[in-house]
Amino acid sequence: MAQQTCEKFEILILRGVVSQNHIHILCSVTPNISPAEIMLSVKGRVSRKIFEEFPHLKRLCPL
């Protein structure tokens, strides 16, 4: 999902490492997009996808 989001915003993923509870992404992006904007987009799309696939998790993580 993160890769699809990055492709949408024309962000090139140079390297990624997936750990048990987080990921690290090294990417190349034009200077008009801030790191905060990148992560807001990625985290938002990933969380929506997770809650769609696993709706029972909403009870465990109230917003």
Short mmCIF file of N, CA and C in Angstrom, two decimals:
data_model
loop_
_atom_site.label_atom_id
_atom_site.label_comp_id
_atom_site.label_asym_id
_atom_site.label_seq_id
_atom_site.Cartn_x
_atom_site.Cartn_y
_atom_site.Cartn_z
N MET A 1 0.82 -1.19 0.00
CA MET A 1 0.00 0.00 0.00
C MET A 1 0.87 1.26 0.00
N ALA A 2 1.94 1.25 0.78
CA ALA A 2 2.82 2.42 0.80
C ALA A 2 3.42 2.68 -0.57
N GLN A 3 3.77 1.60 -1.25
CA GLN A 3 4.37 1.74 -2.57
C GLN A 3 3.37 2.36 -3.55
N GLN A 4 2.12 1.95 -3.50
CA GLN A 4 1.09 2.50 -4.39
C GLN A 4 0.87 3.98 -4.10
N THR A 5 0.86 4.35 -2.84
CA THR A 5 0.69 5.75 -2.48
C THR A 5 1.86 6.58 -2.99
N CYS A 6 3.07 6.07 -2.83
CA CYS A 6 4.25 6.79 -3.31
C CYS A 6 4.21 6.95 -4.83
N GLU A 7 3.79 5.92 -5.53
CA GLU A 7 3.69 6.03 -6.99
C GLU A 7 2.69 7.11 -7.38
N LYS A 8 1.59 7.19 -6.65
CA LYS A 8 0.56 8.20 -6.94
C LYS A 8 1.13 9.61 -6.84
N PHE A 9 1.98 9.84 -5.84
CA PHE A 9 2.55 11.17 -5.62
C PHE A 9 3.92 11.34 -6.27
N GLU A 10 4.30 10.40 -7.15
CA GLU A 10 5.57 10.45 -7.86
C GLU A 10 6.76 10.49 -6.90
N ILE A 11 6.70 9.64 -5.90
CA ILE A 11 7.77 9.50 -4.92
C ILE A 11 8.50 8.22 -5.25
N LEU A 12 9.80 8.28 -5.38
CA LEU A 12 10.61 7.12 -5.71
C LEU A 12 11.14 6.50 -4.42
N ILE A 13 10.76 5.24 -4.15
CA ILE A 13 11.26 4.54 -2.98
C ILE A 13 12.63 3.97 -3.33
N LEU A 14 13.65 4.43 -2.62
CA LEU A 14 15.01 3.97 -2.87
C LEU A 14 15.34 2.71 -2.07
N ARG A 15 14.80 2.66 -0.86
CA ARG A 15 15.05 1.51 0.00
C ARG A 15 13.98 1.46 1.07
N GLY A 16 13.62 0.27 1.48
CA GLY A 16 12.64 0.11 2.54
C GLY A 16 12.97 -1.08 3.42
N VAL A 17 12.70 -0.94 4.70
CA VAL A 17 12.91 -2.02 5.66
C VAL A 17 11.64 -2.16 6.47
N VAL A 18 11.12 -3.38 6.55
CA VAL A 18 9.89 -3.64 7.31
C VAL A 18 10.28 -4.35 8.59
N SER A 19 9.90 -3.76 9.73
CA SER A 19 10.12 -4.38 11.03
C SER A 19 8.77 -4.90 11.54
N GLN A 20 8.78 -5.45 12.73
CA GLN A 20 7.56 -6.05 13.27
C GLN A 20 6.43 -5.03 13.43
N ASN A 21 6.76 -3.82 13.89
CA ASN A 21 5.69 -2.86 14.15
C ASN A 21 5.89 -1.50 13.47
N HIS A 22 6.81 -1.41 12.54
CA HIS A 22 7.00 -0.16 11.80
C HIS A 22 7.82 -0.41 10.54
N ILE A 23 7.89 0.62 9.71
CA ILE A 23 8.69 0.51 8.49
C ILE A 23 9.59 1.73 8.37
N HIS A 24 10.69 1.55 7.66
CA HIS A 24 11.58 2.65 7.32
C HIS A 24 11.59 2.76 5.80
N ILE A 25 11.43 3.97 5.29
CA ILE A 25 11.43 4.19 3.85
C ILE A 25 12.40 5.33 3.53
N LEU A 26 13.34 5.06 2.64
CA LEU A 26 14.21 6.09 2.10
C LEU A 26 13.67 6.40 0.71
N CYS A 27 13.31 7.66 0.49
CA CYS A 27 12.69 7.99 -0.78
C CYS A 27 13.25 9.28 -1.36
N SER A 28 13.00 9.44 -2.64
CA SER A 28 13.39 10.64 -3.36
C SER A 28 12.12 11.32 -3.84
N VAL A 29 12.03 12.60 -3.56
CA VAL A 29 10.81 13.34 -3.88
C VAL A 29 11.18 14.79 -4.23
N THR A 30 10.33 15.42 -5.00
CA THR A 30 10.58 16.82 -5.33
C THR A 30 10.48 17.67 -4.06
N PRO A 31 11.18 18.79 -4.02
CA PRO A 31 11.22 19.60 -2.80
C PRO A 31 9.90 20.29 -2.44
N ASN A 32 8.89 20.19 -3.29
CA ASN A 32 7.63 20.86 -2.96
C ASN A 32 6.73 20.01 -2.07
N ILE A 33 7.16 18.78 -1.73
CA ILE A 33 6.40 17.91 -0.84
C ILE A 33 7.22 17.70 0.43
N SER A 34 6.63 18.01 1.57
CA SER A 34 7.35 17.86 2.83
C SER A 34 7.29 16.42 3.32
N PRO A 35 8.25 16.02 4.15
CA PRO A 35 8.19 14.67 4.73
C PRO A 35 6.90 14.43 5.50
N ALA A 36 6.41 15.45 6.17
CA ALA A 36 5.16 15.31 6.92
C ALA A 36 3.98 15.01 5.98
N GLU A 37 3.93 15.66 4.83
CA GLU A 37 2.86 15.40 3.86
C GLU A 37 2.94 13.98 3.32
N ILE A 38 4.15 13.51 3.08
CA ILE A 38 4.33 12.14 2.59
C ILE A 38 3.78 11.15 3.60
N MET A 39 4.21 11.29 4.85
CA MET A 39 3.79 10.33 5.87
C MET A 39 2.30 10.44 6.16
N LEU A 40 1.73 11.63 6.12
CA LEU A 40 0.30 11.79 6.32
C LEU A 40 -0.48 11.01 5.27
N SER A 41 -0.05 11.10 4.04
CA SER A 41 -0.71 10.38 2.95
C SER A 41 -0.55 8.87 3.08
N VAL A 42 0.66 8.43 3.34
CA VAL A 42 0.92 6.99 3.44
C VAL A 42 0.19 6.39 4.63
N LYS A 43 0.32 7.00 5.80
CA LYS A 43 -0.31 6.45 7.00
C LYS A 43 -1.83 6.47 6.88
N GLY A 44 -2.39 7.52 6.30
CA GLY A 44 -3.84 7.60 6.16
C GLY A 44 -4.38 6.50 5.26
N ARG A 45 -3.75 6.29 4.13
CA ARG A 45 -4.21 5.26 3.19
C ARG A 45 -4.02 3.86 3.75
N VAL A 46 -2.89 3.64 4.41
CA VAL A 46 -2.63 2.31 4.99
C VAL A 46 -3.62 2.01 6.11
N SER A 47 -3.89 2.98 6.98
CA SER A 47 -4.82 2.71 8.07
C SER A 47 -6.23 2.45 7.56
N ARG A 48 -6.67 3.18 6.53
CA ARG A 48 -8.00 2.91 5.96
C ARG A 48 -8.07 1.51 5.39
N LYS A 49 -7.03 1.09 4.71
CA LYS A 49 -7.00 -0.25 4.12
C LYS A 49 -7.01 -1.33 5.20
N ILE A 50 -6.25 -1.13 6.26
CA ILE A 50 -6.23 -2.11 7.36
C ILE A 50 -7.61 -2.23 7.99
N PHE A 51 -8.26 -1.09 8.27
CA PHE A 51 -9.58 -1.15 8.91
C PHE A 51 -10.65 -1.71 7.97
N GLU A 52 -10.47 -1.57 6.66
CA GLU A 52 -11.40 -2.21 5.72
C GLU A 52 -11.25 -3.72 5.76
N GLU A 53 -10.02 -4.20 5.81
CA GLU A 53 -9.77 -5.64 5.80
C GLU A 53 -10.00 -6.28 7.16
N PHE A 54 -9.79 -5.54 8.24
CA PHE A 54 -9.91 -6.07 9.59
C PHE A 54 -10.77 -5.13 10.44
N PRO A 55 -12.08 -5.08 10.20
CA PRO A 55 -12.95 -4.12 10.90
C PRO A 55 -12.96 -4.31 12.42
N HIS A 56 -12.68 -5.49 12.90
CA HIS A 56 -12.68 -5.72 14.34
C HIS A 56 -11.57 -4.93 15.06
N LEU A 57 -10.57 -4.49 14.32
CA LEU A 57 -9.48 -3.72 14.93
C LEU A 57 -9.93 -2.33 15.37
N LYS A 58 -11.01 -1.82 14.79
CA LYS A 58 -11.50 -0.50 15.19
C LYS A 58 -11.85 -0.45 16.67
N ARG A 59 -12.35 -1.56 17.19
CA ARG A 59 -12.69 -1.60 18.63
C ARG A 59 -11.45 -1.55 19.49
N LEU A 60 -10.34 -2.09 18.99
CA LEU A 60 -9.10 -2.10 19.76
C LEU A 60 -8.37 -0.77 19.71
N CYS A 61 -8.60 0.01 18.67
CA CYS A 61 -7.90 1.29 18.48
C CYS A 61 -8.93 2.39 18.26
N PRO A 62 -9.65 2.80 19.30
CA PRO A 62 -10.65 3.86 19.09
C PRO A 62 -9.98 5.18 18.72
N LEU A 63 -10.60 5.91 17.80
CA LEU A 63 -10.03 7.18 17.35
C LEU A 63 -10.59 8.33 18.09
#
